[in-house]
Coordinates of C-alpha atoms and ligand atoms in Angstrom, one line a residue:
M971 CA -0.3 -0.4 0.0
I972 CA 1.1 3.5 -1.2
L973 CA 1.4 5.3 2.5
H974 CA 3.1 2.4 3.9
E975 CA 5.7 1.7 1.4
K976 CA 6.6 5.7 1.5
M977 CA 6.3 5.8 5.3
A978 CA 8.8 2.9 5.6
A979 CA 11.2 4.2 3.2
Q980 CA 11.1 7.6 5.4
L981 CA 11.4 6.2 8.9
P982 CA 14.6 5.0 9.6
A983 CA 16.2 8.5 8.8
W984 CA 13.4 10.2 11.2
R985 CA 14.7 7.7 13.9
E986 CA 17.9 8.4 14.1
R987 CA 17.2 11.9 13.6
V988 CA 15.0 12.0 16.7
K989 CA 17.1 9.7 18.6
T990 CA 20.0 12.2 18.1
L991 CA 18.8 14.9 18.9
V992 CA 17.5 13.7 22.4
K993 CA 20.7 11.9 22.8
E994 CA 22.5 15.1 22.2
H995 CA 20.5 18.0 23.6
G996 CA 18.1 15.9 25.8
E997 CA 18.9 18.6 28.5
T998 CA 18.5 21.3 26.4
V999 CA 15.5 23.9 27.9
V1000 CA 12.9 24.4 25.3
D1001 CA 10.3 26.8 27.3
K1002 CA 9.9 28.2 30.7
V1003 CA 6.5 27.7 32.6
T1004 CA 4.5 30.4 34.6
I1005 CA 2.1 30.0 37.3
S1006 CA -0.3 31.7 35.3
Q1007 CA 0.2 29.3 32.2
V1008 CA 0.0 26.3 34.7
Y1009 CA -3.2 27.9 35.9
G1010 CA -4.3 29.0 32.8
G1011 CA -4.6 25.8 30.2
M1012 CA -1.3 25.8 29.9
R1013 CA -1.6 28.4 26.9
D1014 CA 1.6 28.7 24.7
I1015 CA 3.7 26.3 26.4
K1016 CA 6.1 24.6 23.8
S1017 CA 5.8 20.9 24.9
L1018 CA 4.2 18.6 22.2
V1019 CA 6.1 18.0 19.2
T1020 CA 4.5 17.4 15.6
D1021 CA 6.2 17.4 12.0
V1022 CA 2.7 17.3 10.0
S1023 CA 1.4 21.3 10.7
F1024 CA 2.1 24.5 12.3
V1025 CA 0.3 27.6 13.2
D1026 CA 2.5 30.5 12.2
P1027 CA 0.8 33.6 14.3
A1028 CA 1.6 35.7 11.4
T1029 CA 0.9 33.6 8.7
G1030 CA -1.6 30.8 9.5
I1031 CA -1.6 27.1 9.6
K1032 CA 1.1 25.5 7.7
F1033 CA 0.9 21.9 6.3
R1034 CA 3.9 19.8 6.3
G1035 CA 5.4 23.5 5.8
M1036 CA 3.3 24.5 3.2
A1037 CA 0.6 27.4 3.6
I1038 CA -3.1 27.0 2.4
P1039 CA -2.9 28.6 -1.1
E1040 CA 0.2 26.8 -1.9
V1041 CA -1.6 23.2 -0.9
L1042 CA -4.7 24.0 -2.9
A1043 CA -2.6 25.1 -5.8
K1044 CA -0.5 22.2 -5.9
L1045 CA -2.2 19.1 -4.3
P1046 CA -3.7 17.3 -8.0
K1047 CA -7.4 17.9 -8.4
P1048 CA -10.2 15.5 -9.9
R1049 CA -10.7 16.1 -13.4
G1050 CA -12.7 19.3 -13.9
A1051 CA -12.3 20.6 -10.3
K1052 CA -11.1 23.4 -8.6
I1053 CA -10.4 21.9 -5.2
P1054 CA -8.0 19.0 -4.8
Y1055 CA -8.6 15.3 -4.0
V1056 CA -8.8 15.0 -0.3
G1057 CA -6.9 11.9 -1.0
G1058 CA -4.3 14.0 -2.0
L1059 CA -4.0 16.0 1.4
Y1060 CA -4.2 12.6 3.1
Y1061 CA -0.9 11.4 1.2
L1062 CA 0.7 15.0 2.0
L1063 CA -0.2 15.1 5.9
M1064 CA 1.0 11.4 6.0
T1065 CA 4.5 11.3 4.1
G1066 CA 5.2 15.2 4.1
E1067 CA 5.6 15.0 0.1
I1068 CA 3.0 16.5 -2.7
P1069 CA 1.7 13.6 -4.3
N1070 CA 1.2 13.5 -8.2
R1071 CA -2.4 12.5 -9.5
A1072 CA -1.9 8.5 -9.6
Q1073 CA -0.6 8.6 -5.8
A1074 CA -3.5 11.0 -4.8
E1075 CA -6.1 8.9 -6.4
E1076 CA -4.2 5.7 -5.1
V1077 CA -4.9 6.9 -1.6
E1078 CA -8.8 7.5 -3.1
K1079 CA -8.9 3.9 -4.0
E1080 CA -7.5 2.6 -0.9
W1081 CA -10.8 4.7 0.9
A1082 CA -12.9 3.0 -1.5
S1083 CA -11.9 -0.4 -0.6
R1084 CA -12.6 0.3 3.3
A1085 CA -15.4 2.4 3.5
L1086 CA -18.0 -0.8 4.1
V1087 CA -19.6 -0.3 7.6
P1088 CA -20.5 -3.0 9.7
D1089 CA -23.9 -3.4 9.9
H1090 CA -23.7 -3.0 13.9
V1091 CA -22.8 0.5 13.6
F1092 CA -26.1 1.5 11.7
K1093 CA -28.6 -0.4 14.0
M1094 CA -26.7 1.1 17.1
I1095 CA -27.2 4.4 15.3
R1096 CA -30.9 3.6 14.6
S1097 CA -31.3 2.7 18.1
M1098 CA -30.8 5.9 19.8
P1099 CA -33.3 8.3 20.8
K1100 CA -34.2 11.0 18.2
E1101 CA -33.0 13.9 20.2
T1102 CA -30.0 12.7 20.7
H1103 CA -27.0 15.0 19.5
P1104 CA -25.0 14.2 16.1
M1105 CA -22.0 14.4 17.5
V1106 CA -22.8 11.5 20.3
L1107 CA -24.2 9.5 17.4
F1108 CA -21.0 10.4 15.6
S1109 CA -18.5 9.5 18.5
Q1110 CA -20.7 6.7 19.5
A1111 CA -20.2 5.2 15.9
V1112 CA -16.6 5.6 16.1
L1113 CA -16.3 3.8 19.3
A1114 CA -18.4 1.1 17.4
L1115 CA -15.9 0.4 15.0
Q1116 CA -13.4 -0.5 17.5
S1117 CA -13.9 -4.3 17.3
G1118 CA -12.3 -3.9 13.9
S1119 CA -9.2 -2.4 15.3
K1120 CA -6.0 -3.9 13.4
F1121 CA -3.8 -2.5 16.0
A1122 CA -5.7 -3.8 18.9
Q1123 CA -5.4 -7.4 17.4
A1124 CA -1.5 -7.3 16.5
Y1125 CA -0.9 -6.0 19.9
H1126 CA -2.7 -8.5 21.6
A1127 CA -0.8 -10.9 19.1
G1128 CA 2.4 -9.3 20.6
V1129 CA 3.8 -7.5 17.3
K1130 CA 7.0 -5.9 18.3
K1131 CA 6.8 -2.2 19.2
D1132 CA 8.3 -1.0 16.1
A1133 CA 5.7 -2.3 13.9
Y1134 CA 2.8 -0.7 16.2
W1135 CA 2.6 2.2 13.4
E1136 CA 1.7 -0.3 10.8
S1137 CA -1.4 -1.5 12.0
T1138 CA -2.4 2.3 13.3
L1139 CA -2.0 3.1 9.3
E1140 CA -4.2 0.5 8.9
D1141 CA -6.9 1.5 11.2
S1142 CA -6.5 5.4 10.1
L1143 CA -7.2 4.5 6.8
D1144 CA -10.3 2.1 7.6
L1145 CA -11.7 5.1 10.1
T1146 CA -11.2 7.7 7.3
A1147 CA -12.9 6.1 4.8
K1148 CA -15.9 5.1 6.8
L1149 CA -16.2 8.6 8.4
P1150 CA -18.5 10.2 5.4
V1151 CA -20.4 7.2 5.1
I1152 CA -21.4 7.4 8.9
A1153 CA -21.7 11.4 9.0
A1154 CA -23.9 11.2 5.6
F1155 CA -25.9 8.4 7.6
I1156 CA -26.6 10.5 11.0
Y1157 CA -27.3 13.6 8.8
R1158 CA -30.2 11.6 6.4
L1159 CA -31.0 10.0 9.6
K1160 CA -31.8 12.6 11.9
Y1161 CA -33.0 15.2 10.0
F1162 CA -35.0 13.3 7.0
G1163 CA -36.2 10.2 9.2
E1164 CA -34.3 8.1 6.3
T1165 CA -33.0 4.6 7.4
K1166 CA -31.3 3.1 4.3
K1167 CA -27.5 2.7 4.2
P1168 CA -25.0 5.4 2.2
K1169 CA -23.4 3.4 -0.5
Y1170 CA -19.7 4.4 -1.1
S1171 CA -18.4 4.5 -5.0
A1172 CA -15.5 3.3 -5.9
R1173 CA -15.8 5.5 -9.3
Q1174 CA -16.1 8.7 -7.2
D1175 CA -13.7 10.8 -5.0
Y1176 CA -13.9 11.3 -1.5
G1177 CA -15.9 14.5 -1.5
T1178 CA -18.0 13.5 -4.6
N1179 CA -19.2 10.3 -2.6
F1180 CA -19.9 12.8 0.4
A1181 CA -22.2 14.7 -1.5
R1182 CA -24.1 12.3 -3.2
M1183 CA -24.4 10.4 0.5
M1184 CA -25.5 14.0 1.8
G1185 CA -28.3 14.0 -0.8
V1186 CA -27.9 17.8 -1.6
A1187 CA -29.3 19.4 -4.3
D1188 CA -25.7 20.9 -6.2
R1189 CA -23.7 17.8 -5.8
K1190 CA -21.1 19.0 -8.1
G1191 CA -21.1 22.1 -5.9
Y1192 CA -21.1 20.6 -2.9
A1193 CA -18.8 18.1 -3.7
E1194 CA -16.0 21.0 -4.0
L1195 CA -17.2 22.8 -1.1
A1196 CA -17.0 19.2 1.2
R1197 CA -13.1 18.8 -0.3
L1198 CA -12.0 22.3 0.8
Y1199 CA -13.8 22.1 4.0
F1200 CA -12.1 18.6 4.7
I1201 CA -8.8 19.9 3.8
L1202 CA -9.0 23.1 5.7
H1203 CA -10.4 21.5 8.8
S1204 CA -8.0 19.0 9.1
D1205 CA -5.4 19.7 11.3
H1206 CA -4.1 22.7 13.4
E1207 CA -1.0 21.4 15.2
S1208 CA -1.2 19.6 18.2
G1209 CA -2.4 21.7 21.2
N1210 CA -5.9 22.1 20.2
V1211 CA -8.5 20.2 22.2
S1212 CA -9.5 17.6 19.5
A1213 CA -5.8 17.2 18.5
H1214 CA -4.5 16.7 21.8
A1215 CA -7.2 14.7 23.2
T1216 CA -6.6 12.1 20.5
H1217 CA -2.8 12.2 21.0
L1218 CA -3.3 11.8 24.9
V1219 CA -5.6 8.9 24.5
G1220 CA -3.6 7.2 22.0
S1221 CA -0.4 7.9 23.9
A1222 CA -1.8 5.0 26.2
L1223 CA -1.7 2.6 23.2
S1224 CA -5.3 3.0 22.7
D1225 CA -6.1 2.4 18.9
A1226 CA -7.0 4.9 16.6
Y1227 CA -11.2 4.2 17.2
Y1228 CA -10.7 5.1 21.0
A1229 CA -8.3 7.9 20.5
F1230 CA -10.3 9.7 18.1
S1231 CA -13.7 9.1 19.8
A1232 CA -11.9 11.0 22.9
G1233 CA -11.1 14.1 20.1
L1234 CA -14.2 14.1 19.0
N1235 CA -15.6 14.4 22.2
G1236 CA -13.6 17.3 22.9
L1237 CA -15.0 19.1 19.6
A1238 CA -18.5 18.8 20.7
G1239 CA -17.6 21.3 22.9
P1240 CA -18.9 24.9 22.8
L1241 CA -15.4 26.6 23.1
H1242 CA -14.1 24.5 20.5
G1243 CA -16.1 22.9 17.4
L1244 CA -19.2 24.7 18.0
A1245 CA -18.0 28.3 17.4
N1246 CA -19.1 28.1 13.5
Q1247 CA -22.5 27.9 14.0
E1248 CA -22.8 30.9 16.5
C1249 CA -21.2 32.9 13.6
L1250 CA -23.7 31.7 11.4
G1251 CA -26.5 32.5 14.2
W1252 CA -25.1 36.1 14.5
L1253 CA -24.9 36.6 10.9
I1254 CA -28.9 35.1 10.5
D1255 CA -29.4 37.8 13.4
V1256 CA -28.0 40.7 11.6
R1257 CA -29.7 39.6 8.0
D1258 CA -33.6 39.2 9.9
K1259 CA -33.1 42.0 12.0
F1260 CA -32.6 44.4 8.8
G1261 CA -34.2 42.4 6.1
G1262 CA -31.0 41.8 4.5
V1263 CA -27.6 43.3 4.1
P1264 CA -27.6 46.4 6.4
S1265 CA -25.8 50.0 5.8
R1266 CA -22.2 50.2 7.2
E1267 CA -23.2 52.3 10.2
D1268 CA -26.3 50.3 11.2
L1269 CA -23.9 47.2 11.2
Y1270 CA -20.7 49.2 13.2
K1271 CA -23.9 49.8 15.7
F1272 CA -25.2 46.2 15.9
A1273 CA -21.7 45.0 16.3
W1274 CA -21.2 47.4 19.5
D1275 CA -24.6 46.4 20.9
T1276 CA -23.2 42.6 20.5
L1277 CA -20.2 43.8 22.7
N1278 CA -21.9 45.8 24.9
G1279 CA -24.3 42.8 25.8
G1280 CA -21.5 41.6 27.0
K1281 CA -21.0 39.1 24.3
V1282 CA -18.3 38.2 21.9
I1283 CA -18.1 38.9 18.2
P1284 CA -18.3 34.8 16.9
G1285 CA -15.8 33.9 14.6
Y1286 CA -13.3 37.1 15.0
G1287 CA -10.2 36.6 17.2
H1288 CA -7.7 33.9 17.9
A1289 CA -5.6 32.3 20.5
V1290 CA -2.8 32.4 18.3
L1291 CA -3.1 33.9 15.3
R1292 CA -2.3 37.1 14.7
V1293 CA -3.8 37.9 11.2
T1294 CA -6.8 37.0 9.3
D1295 CA -6.6 33.2 9.1
P1296 CA -6.1 31.9 5.5
R1297 CA -8.9 29.3 6.2
Y1298 CA -11.2 32.0 6.2
I1299 CA -9.7 33.9 2.9
A1300 CA -9.7 30.2 1.2
Q1301 CA -13.5 30.0 1.9
L1302 CA -14.5 33.6 1.2
E1303 CA -12.8 33.1 -2.2
F1304 CA -14.5 30.0 -3.1
A1305 CA -17.6 31.6 -2.1
K1306 CA -16.8 35.0 -4.1
A1307 CA -16.1 32.7 -7.0
R1308 CA -19.4 31.1 -7.1
F1309 CA -22.0 32.9 -5.5
P1310 CA -21.0 36.6 -4.6
E1311 CA -24.6 37.7 -5.1
D1312 CA -25.6 35.4 -1.9
T1313 CA -26.9 37.8 1.3
L1314 CA -25.2 36.1 3.8
I1315 CA -22.1 36.2 1.9
R1316 CA -22.4 39.9 1.1
L1317 CA -23.3 40.5 4.5
A1318 CA -20.0 38.5 5.7
E1319 CA -17.9 40.5 3.6
L1320 CA -19.3 43.6 5.0
V1321 CA -18.6 42.2 8.4
Y1322 CA -15.1 41.6 7.2
D1323 CA -15.1 45.3 6.4
V1324 CA -16.5 46.8 9.7
V1325 CA -15.8 44.4 12.8
P1326 CA -12.0 44.5 13.0
A1327 CA -12.2 48.0 13.3
V1328 CA -15.1 47.7 15.8
L1329 CA -13.1 45.4 17.7
K1330 CA -9.6 47.5 17.3
E1331 CA -11.7 50.3 19.1
Q1332 CA -12.7 48.1 21.8
G1333 CA -9.2 47.5 22.2
K1334 CA -9.6 43.9 23.7
A1335 CA -9.1 41.4 21.4
K1336 CA -5.3 40.6 20.4
N1337 CA -6.3 39.5 17.0
P1338 CA -9.4 41.6 15.4
A1339 CA -9.3 39.4 12.5
P1340 CA -12.0 36.6 11.1
N1341 CA -11.1 33.4 11.7
V1342 CA -12.2 29.8 10.0
D1343 CA -15.1 29.6 11.8
A1344 CA -16.5 33.2 10.9
I1345 CA -17.7 32.1 7.3
S1346 CA -17.3 28.0 7.5
G1347 CA -21.2 27.8 8.2
T1348 CA -22.6 30.1 5.8
L1349 CA -21.1 28.1 2.9
Q1350 CA -22.6 24.7 4.2
Y1351 CA -26.1 27.3 4.8
Y1352 CA -25.8 28.2 1.0
Y1353 CA -25.6 24.5 0.1
G1354 CA -28.7 23.5 2.0
V1355 CA -27.0 21.9 4.6
R1356 CA -28.7 24.3 7.2
E1357 CA -29.0 22.0 10.1
F1358 CA -26.9 24.0 12.9
D1359 CA -26.0 21.2 15.2
F1360 CA -24.5 19.0 12.5
Y1361 CA -21.7 21.3 11.4
T1362 CA -19.2 19.9 14.1
V1363 CA -19.8 16.3 12.8
L1364 CA -18.5 18.1 9.4
F1365 CA -15.4 19.4 11.5
G1366 CA -15.2 15.8 12.7
V1367 CA -14.3 14.1 9.4
G1368 CA -11.9 16.9 8.3
R1369 CA -10.3 16.8 11.6
A1370 CA -9.8 12.9 11.5
L1371 CA -7.5 13.7 8.4
G1372 CA -5.1 15.4 10.4
V1373 CA -5.1 13.4 14.1
T1374 CA -4.4 10.6 12.1
P1375 CA -1.1 10.7 10.3
N1376 CA -0.2 12.4 14.1
L1377 CA -1.2 9.0 15.4
V1378 CA 0.7 7.0 12.9
W1379 CA 3.9 9.2 13.4
A1380 CA 3.6 9.0 17.2
R1381 CA 3.6 5.2 16.9
A1382 CA 6.3 4.9 14.3
L1383 CA 8.6 7.3 16.1
G1384 CA 8.0 5.4 19.6
Q1385 CA 6.6 8.6 21.6
P1386 CA 5.5 7.5 25.1
I1387 CA 2.6 7.8 27.2
E1388 CA 1.8 11.4 28.1
R1389 CA 2.1 12.4 31.6
P1390 CA 2.8 15.9 32.8
K1391 CA 3.0 16.4 36.7
S1392 CA 1.0 17.9 39.0
L1393 CA 0.9 20.7 41.7
S1394 CA -1.0 21.6 44.5
T1395 CA -2.2 25.4 45.0
A1396 CA -0.1 25.5 48.4
M1397 CA 3.0 24.0 46.5
L1398 CA 3.1 26.9 43.9
E1399 CA 2.2 29.2 46.4
E1400 CA 5.9 28.1 47.8
V1401 CA 7.3 28.3 44.2
A1402 CA 6.1 31.8 44.1
K1403 CA 7.7 32.8 47.3
A1404 CA 11.3 31.3 46.3
Ligands
LIG2573 N1 -15.2 39.7 20.4 C1 -15.2 40.4 21.4 N2 -14.6 40.5 22.6 C2 -13.4 39.4 22.1 C3 -13.0 38.3 20.6 C4 -14.3 39.1 20.1 N3 -14.3 38.3 19.2 N4 -11.9 38.2 20.8 C5 -11.7 38.2 21.8 N5 -11.9 39.1 22.6 C6 -11.5 39.6 24.4 C7 -11.7 38.4 25.0 O1 -13.0 38.1 25.7 C8 -10.6 38.8 26.1 O2 -11.6 39.5 26.8 P1 -11.6 39.8 28.5 O3 -10.0 40.2 28.6 O4 -12.4 40.8 28.9 O5 -11.4 38.2 29.0 C9 -9.7 40.0 25.2 O6 -10.3 40.1 24.0 C10 -8.6 39.3 25.2 O7 -8.9 37.9 24.1 P2 -7.3 37.5 23.3 O8 -6.2 37.1 24.1 O9 -7.5 38.2 22.1 O10 -8.2 36.0 22.8 P3 -8.3 34.8 23.4 O11 -7.2 33.6 22.8 O12 -8.5 34.8 25.0 O13 -9.2 33.8 22.9 C11 -10.8 33.5 21.0 C12 -9.4 33.7 21.6 C13 -11.0 32.7 19.3 C14 -11.6 32.2 22.1 C15 -11.5 34.4 21.1 O14 -11.0 35.6 20.3 C16 -13.3 34.8 21.0 O15 -13.9 34.4 22.2 N6 -13.8 34.7 19.6 C17 -14.9 34.8 19.0 C18 -15.5 33.5 19.4 C19 -14.8 32.7 18.0 O16 -14.7 32.9 17.2 N7 -14.7 31.0 18.6 C20 -13.9 30.4 17.2 C21 -12.1 30.4 17.2 C22 -12.0 29.5 16.5 C23 -11.2 28.2 16.7 O17 -9.9 27.9 17.2 N8 -12.2 27.3 16.5 O18 -11.9 25.9 16.8

């Protein structure tokens, strides 16, 4: 299998590189830790390692060292499409190299051969109460797949530590292949009452399959959006909750299913994956209040009313980034190229023009620019996916594409169980006195 071959060839040099670094510089200090950081969610402490992606405060996410526009330009695309194959992105995240068309299509073929979801997963989802949150169904479904874990089987059969990554790669491909099927099934069941199992077609790519299984009207357009959405949401370093939770649970040698289900549970939180639905909600509030796109003055006042009401302006600001999120720009350009006259898109553009100035005037937010969530829901809304609580499931399908390469590499480089040290408040008070 193509990813296996490529990684197996890269591994000896990587292992040597890490071994030498730790052996020769193991005692070198990387960062200091302050009391505010210990109490403040470990913000900014440099204590994780990943070679898959890096968030540069000044330019945004880099996938394997490449910025979003470069990735979108260089990855091979399905014929007639403008947005690349998701399989190509997976190849890039897994191996660090831009694939050619045949290599990207090879990953797509792997997915097609692994997309069959066992019947018990559908049965389990169908048996849940109607009001169950789609993220609960999604996370449960991932756990329900665990019985097929090749890593768990290999581990129990006593496979050597050096080879853990191989069965983890198998699990990662199996899992990522099945997620679009499960997500689309949850969507059709929960909002349309359809119980039929979606079928993944080997003749279509990941995004096109997803668009068809979701049953949206403009399949071609939505396939492009699905590819873009999954690519943009795949990875954002290791410290965000979904990536870190996946890594942490995986570090106990729990397999990819246990680990990613944990990541999804974190993604479900309102401070993480839920933000996109709040942004769309805010835009819709503006649209409904003014019966369309308001004047600059009215929007300026509305934004100040939000702030004066003690609320944040959703979709703006970022913990790490200090510029407009390139993932926002990629989505805005996508919309402007396809449906520039859409009311919510025109509104989003006006907000982009007005809100950063308001936030600057207020003087609190370190970054007054929009983040990825400021527009992602708007694009889904345009294509008719208007069930807000489903948006985090879409994020989850994308996020799996980033956290699983991290898991495979963590196994390949023998990363140990994660175990930071705790202190009591009294101990920290002692530290403060010293
Ligand atoms: N509107 C109003 N006030 C804002 C703001 C916004 N959009 N962004 C930041 N601020 C305020 C903060 O609330 C904080 O105020 P206090 O000092 O009173 O607590 C102050 O500015 C400093 O905050 P910061 O250091 O600039 O930002 P943080 O790192 O603390 O938080 C957030 C980053 C993204 C959570 C924040 O900007 C925010 O709440 N934004 C709106 C919600 C949002 O868009 N969330 C999605 C984030 C994208 C993401 O990572 N998704 O997974």
